[in-house]
Amino acid sequence: MSAALVYALLGAAIAVLLSVAKGSMRRLIYGGIFGVAVAFVAFPFVQSVGYLTRETVSPTLLGLLPRFPLLALVPLALAAGLVLARRGGASAALGGVLAGGVTLFSGLFLIAQPAGLARLIPVNGLMELLAGLVPLLVLALAGRSRPRLRWPLIGAGLILSALLFGWLNAGSGGHLYLPKMAGYYRLLGGVEPGLEQRIVEEYNAGLEERNAILREIGQPEEKPVQGLADFKGRIPQETAEQGYRLLQPGQIQYGAFAVFLLAGLMLGAGLMLLRRPRLAEVGDLRAGLILAGLVGVLLPAFDATEFELQKLVKGWPFLTGFMDRAWPPNLAAPDAANPIFPLQSVLSEMALTIEIALVGTFLAAIFAIPSSFLAARNLTQGSAFMRALFGFMRTFYNVDRGVDTLILALVFVAAVGLGPFAGVLAMAIHSIADLGKLYSEAIENVDRGPIEALESTGTSGVNVLRWAILPQVLPLFVSYTLYRFEINFRVSVVLGLVGAGGIGYFIKGAMDAGNYDQMIIGVIAIVIVVNLIDFASSWLRSRLV
């Protein structure tokens, strides 16, 4: 309960601070309404557990609606708040207060409930339907800018969506390859009266038999239970297999953070708008949708990446110990039983790293320059064959850019062995696509005047390319190549970690051996060289462009 109030107060504080800066309060109300609507449907709010950890279900507010019908007030309040916000002025302020207040009250009511049993109600076909609608939405959006193709594209989208939905629902199709999709979205409903007491009685009745087994294997015996709380965060296996879960409203998830924060934001924005009705702008609705979209994307990402600053606090002693062992750097130990010269190794490996980046960038530029002319839209629209070449080159660039350099390095290390050659191959192949895309976009933006002047005199295509296009794009080509060399140097450091040679390989070896005072020399060298390359490259680009 206290955490929920802190989240709500934080949202209200954000609204107050933005009002001091004269930001639009109606924008915050819109963002809060749409954000809570997303969280209501898609974000896990609390936790419910079974017998095993994998049986844990984190329902959304919509998923809890059958168990707590009072939660239906939230979408009703959001709809009313949206209608009032559209009217502007004092009505918008009242809409924010209404939507924020009802959302906050409903959320607090839910998390104040005691733990209890709930019945799982899988919603079959929902995720399959949402995934199946993707082709229809994509083609419908593509048809907005093409009036002639709009309805054919929508028709094709309907057919593709129907086929995809059917495949996803098939036992030999989507349910075979994507088994978690079947019944993924689940509701939690109520249970029949007396079920909890019956479960406790059945558990105690079979206690002696279970304890006999535990004594044979040398495990501690279990004790009789008086209620669900005595199960210590789980329920009997038989109960879980029957489709029941122990709902724990006090165990809030990231969806609760979103709901309470946005409720406080709407409430605070509504109160500030009552005080200062002019804190509204014309594009508030669009800005609110963008704000809700950011919340809908960022919060699941933070949860999926297990972002917790507490872990950093707990790991701080390791970081301080690491720095103690890494400093001062051990530049050389010539008098040791086994003399070592880390500085010499770092200089050699750093030179190799620069050479890997240099060769990889050079090879990529050699292949990217001619192919970029085939990927430039303004040079490939003369015939169907040239348009096909354009489509092929752009597809090749997209596919090549989609395969990361690190993945290519792993493949080439396995193919040609450890060493810098694998790094050069990986870097060159991936850089072809990046440079080719930049080169082709530069070609597409050339001035048409010199081209048309030469074409009017009957000049051939090669001469037009030589005298009208190359003089315009060559400085940009050099600039993009230098910029790509900077990136490739940084990438080559990482490639060394997978055995592709260079300073990264030295750092990995020093780390594996626990020689942190040698590893730190490599890190310092990387920082110095990165800055030198950056300044040199910037100076060259400023002279060329």
mmCIF file of N, CA, C and O in Angstrom, residues 476-509:
data_model
loop_
_atom_site.group_PDB
_atom_site.id
_atom_site.type_symbol
_atom_site.label_atom_id
_atom_site.label_comp_id
_atom_site.label_asym_id
_atom_site.label_seq_id
_atom_site.Cartn_x
_atom_site.Cartn_y
_atom_site.Cartn_z
ATOM 1 N N LEU A 476 31.044 13.323 -49.531
ATOM 2 C CA LEU A 476 30.187 12.604 -48.577
ATOM 3 C C LEU A 476 30.629 11.155 -48.449
ATOM 4 O O LEU A 476 30.603 10.585 -47.346
ATOM 5 N N PHE A 477 31.039 10.551 -49.556
ATOM 6 C CA PHE A 477 31.539 9.173 -49.501
ATOM 7 C C PHE A 477 32.727 9.076 -48.547
ATOM 8 O O PHE A 477 32.822 8.162 -47.722
ATOM 9 N N VAL A 478 33.660 10.026 -48.687
ATOM 10 C CA VAL A 478 34.841 10.010 -47.818
ATOM 11 C C VAL A 478 34.435 10.223 -46.366
ATOM 12 O O VAL A 478 34.936 9.551 -45.452
ATOM 13 N N SER A 479 33.514 11.146 -46.137
ATOM 14 C CA SER A 479 33.055 11.423 -44.768
ATOM 15 C C SER A 479 32.390 10.202 -44.147
ATOM 16 O O SER A 479 32.677 9.830 -43.000
ATOM 17 N N TYR A 480 31.509 9.543 -44.911
ATOM 18 C CA TYR A 480 30.826 8.356 -44.392
ATOM 19 C C TYR A 480 31.817 7.214 -44.142
ATOM 20 O O TYR A 480 31.682 6.457 -43.177
ATOM 21 N N THR A 481 32.826 7.104 -45.011
ATOM 22 C CA THR A 481 33.811 6.034 -44.840
ATOM 23 C C THR A 481 34.635 6.257 -43.578
ATOM 24 O O THR A 481 34.911 5.314 -42.822
ATOM 25 N N LEU A 482 35.031 7.506 -43.341
ATOM 26 C CA LEU A 482 35.776 7.815 -42.112
ATOM 27 C C LEU A 482 34.931 7.535 -40.878
ATOM 28 O O LEU A 482 35.417 6.991 -39.874
ATOM 29 N N TYR A 483 33.653 7.907 -40.958
ATOM 30 C CA TYR A 483 32.762 7.664 -39.814
ATOM 31 C C TYR A 483 32.600 6.167 -39.575
ATOM 32 O O TYR A 483 32.597 5.704 -38.431
ATOM 33 N N ARG A 484 32.522 5.405 -40.670
ATOM 34 C CA ARG A 484 32.381 3.957 -40.519
ATOM 35 C C ARG A 484 33.663 3.351 -39.953
ATOM 36 O O ARG A 484 33.607 2.381 -39.187
ATOM 37 N N PHE A 485 34.814 3.928 -40.296
ATOM 38 C CA PHE A 485 36.066 3.440 -39.735
ATOM 39 C C PHE A 485 36.077 3.627 -38.215
ATOM 40 O O PHE A 485 36.547 2.755 -37.476
ATOM 41 N N GLU A 486 35.580 4.765 -37.739
ATOM 42 C CA GLU A 486 35.475 4.978 -36.289
ATOM 43 C C GLU A 486 34.629 3.882 -35.640
ATOM 44 O O GLU A 486 35.002 3.303 -34.604
ATOM 45 N N ILE A 487 33.486 3.608 -36.251
ATOM 46 C CA ILE A 487 32.594 2.584 -35.693
ATOM 47 C C ILE A 487 33.276 1.218 -35.739
ATOM 48 O O ILE A 487 33.216 0.445 -34.766
ATOM 49 N N ASN A 488 33.932 0.914 -36.849
ATOM 50 C CA ASN A 488 34.564 -0.397 -36.989
ATOM 51 C C ASN A 488 35.696 -0.596 -35.995
ATOM 52 O O ASN A 488 35.956 -1.722 -35.565
ATOM 53 N N PHE A 489 36.388 0.476 -35.640
ATOM 54 C CA PHE A 489 37.429 0.322 -34.617
ATOM 55 C C PHE A 489 36.800 -0.116 -33.297
ATOM 56 O O PHE A 489 37.301 -1.021 -32.628
ATOM 57 N N ARG A 490 35.699 0.533 -32.923
ATOM 58 C CA ARG A 490 35.036 0.137 -31.670
ATOM 59 C C ARG A 490 34.506 -1.293 -31.762
ATOM 60 O O ARG A 490 34.581 -2.059 -30.797
ATOM 61 N N VAL A 491 33.974 -1.646 -32.936
ATOM 62 C CA VAL A 491 33.453 -2.996 -33.119
ATOM 63 C C VAL A 491 34.586 -4.019 -33.055
ATOM 64 O O VAL A 491 34.422 -5.107 -32.488
ATOM 65 N N SER A 492 35.738 -3.674 -33.617
ATOM 66 C CA SER A 492 36.849 -4.628 -33.629
ATOM 67 C C SER A 492 37.325 -4.953 -32.223
ATOM 68 O O SER A 492 37.850 -6.039 -31.975
ATOM 69 N N VAL A 493 37.152 -4.018 -31.279
ATOM 70 C CA VAL A 493 37.487 -4.306 -29.881
ATOM 71 C C VAL A 493 36.609 -5.433 -29.354
ATOM 72 O O VAL A 493 37.070 -6.355 -28.685
ATOM 73 N N VAL A 494 35.322 -5.371 -29.677
ATOM 74 C CA VAL A 494 34.388 -6.398 -29.218
ATOM 75 C C VAL A 494 34.644 -7.718 -29.928
ATOM 76 O O VAL A 494 34.549 -8.796 -29.323
ATOM 77 N N LEU A 495 34.999 -7.661 -31.208
ATOM 78 C CA LEU A 495 35.245 -8.895 -31.954
ATOM 79 C C LEU A 495 36.403 -9.683 -31.352
ATOM 80 O O LEU A 495 36.429 -10.913 -31.420
ATOM 81 N N GLY A 496 37.357 -8.974 -30.773
ATOM 82 C CA GLY A 496 38.458 -9.670 -30.133
ATOM 83 C C GLY A 496 38.014 -10.550 -28.988
ATOM 84 O O GLY A 496 38.672 -11.554 -28.668
ATOM 85 N N LEU A 497 36.908 -10.217 -28.352
ATOM 86 C CA LEU A 497 36.407 -11.015 -27.231
ATOM 87 C C LEU A 497 35.942 -12.391 -27.673
ATOM 88 O O LEU A 497 35.849 -13.312 -26.850
ATOM 89 N N VAL A 498 35.620 -12.555 -28.971
ATOM 90 C CA VAL A 498 35.165 -13.865 -29.459
ATOM 91 C C VAL A 498 36.248 -14.563 -30.264
ATOM 92 O O VAL A 498 35.974 -15.500 -31.008
ATOM 93 N N GLY A 499 37.488 -14.077 -30.137
ATOM 94 C CA GLY A 499 38.601 -14.765 -30.774
ATOM 95 C C GLY A 499 39.008 -14.225 -32.113
ATOM 96 O O GLY A 499 39.757 -14.890 -32.840
ATOM 97 N N ALA A 500 38.530 -13.024 -32.484
ATOM 98 C CA ALA A 500 38.865 -12.468 -33.795
ATOM 99 C C ALA A 500 40.104 -11.585 -33.752
ATOM 100 O O ALA A 500 40.343 -10.805 -34.668
ATOM 101 N N GLY A 501 40.910 -11.676 -32.698
ATOM 102 C CA GLY A 501 42.167 -10.959 -32.625
ATOM 103 C C GLY A 501 42.018 -9.528 -32.162
ATOM 104 O O GLY A 501 40.925 -8.975 -32.051
ATOM 105 N N GLY A 502 43.157 -8.883 -31.862
ATOM 106 C CA GLY A 502 43.160 -7.491 -31.487
ATOM 107 C C GLY A 502 43.158 -7.285 -29.983
ATOM 108 O O GLY A 502 43.323 -8.225 -29.189
ATOM 109 N N ILE A 503 42.958 -6.035 -29.597
ATOM 110 C CA ILE A 503 43.046 -5.659 -28.187
ATOM 111 C C ILE A 503 41.955 -6.331 -27.358
ATOM 112 O O ILE A 503 42.144 -6.619 -26.167
ATOM 113 N N GLY A 504 40.807 -6.612 -27.956
ATOM 114 C CA GLY A 504 39.738 -7.300 -27.221
ATOM 115 C C GLY A 504 40.166 -8.694 -26.789
ATOM 116 O O GLY A 504 39.812 -9.155 -25.695
ATOM 117 N N TYR A 505 40.942 -9.353 -27.634
ATOM 118 C CA TYR A 505 41.443 -10.690 -27.296
ATOM 119 C C TYR A 505 42.410 -10.614 -26.111
ATOM 120 O O TYR A 505 42.393 -11.468 -25.214
ATOM 121 N N PHE A 506 43.247 -9.575 -26.086
ATOM 122 C CA PHE A 506 44.165 -9.375 -24.958
ATOM 123 C C PHE A 506 43.396 -9.125 -23.667
ATOM 124 O O PHE A 506 43.706 -9.697 -22.617
ATOM 125 N N ILE A 507 42.363 -8.277 -23.735
ATOM 126 C CA ILE A 507 41.580 -7.945 -22.542
ATOM 127 C C ILE A 507 40.870 -9.179 -22.004
ATOM 128 O O ILE A 507 40.843 -9.427 -20.790
ATOM 129 N N LYS A 508 40.310 -9.975 -22.897
ATOM 130 C CA LYS A 508 39.624 -11.192 -22.451
ATOM 131 C C LYS A 508 40.596 -12.149 -21.772
ATOM 132 O O LYS A 508 40.289 -12.747 -20.736
ATOM 133 N N GLY A 509 41.778 -12.311 -22.353
ATOM 134 C CA GLY A 509 42.756 -13.204 -21.742
ATOM 135 C C GLY A 509 43.194 -12.718 -20.371
ATOM 136 O O GLY A 509 43.331 -13.519 -19.430
#
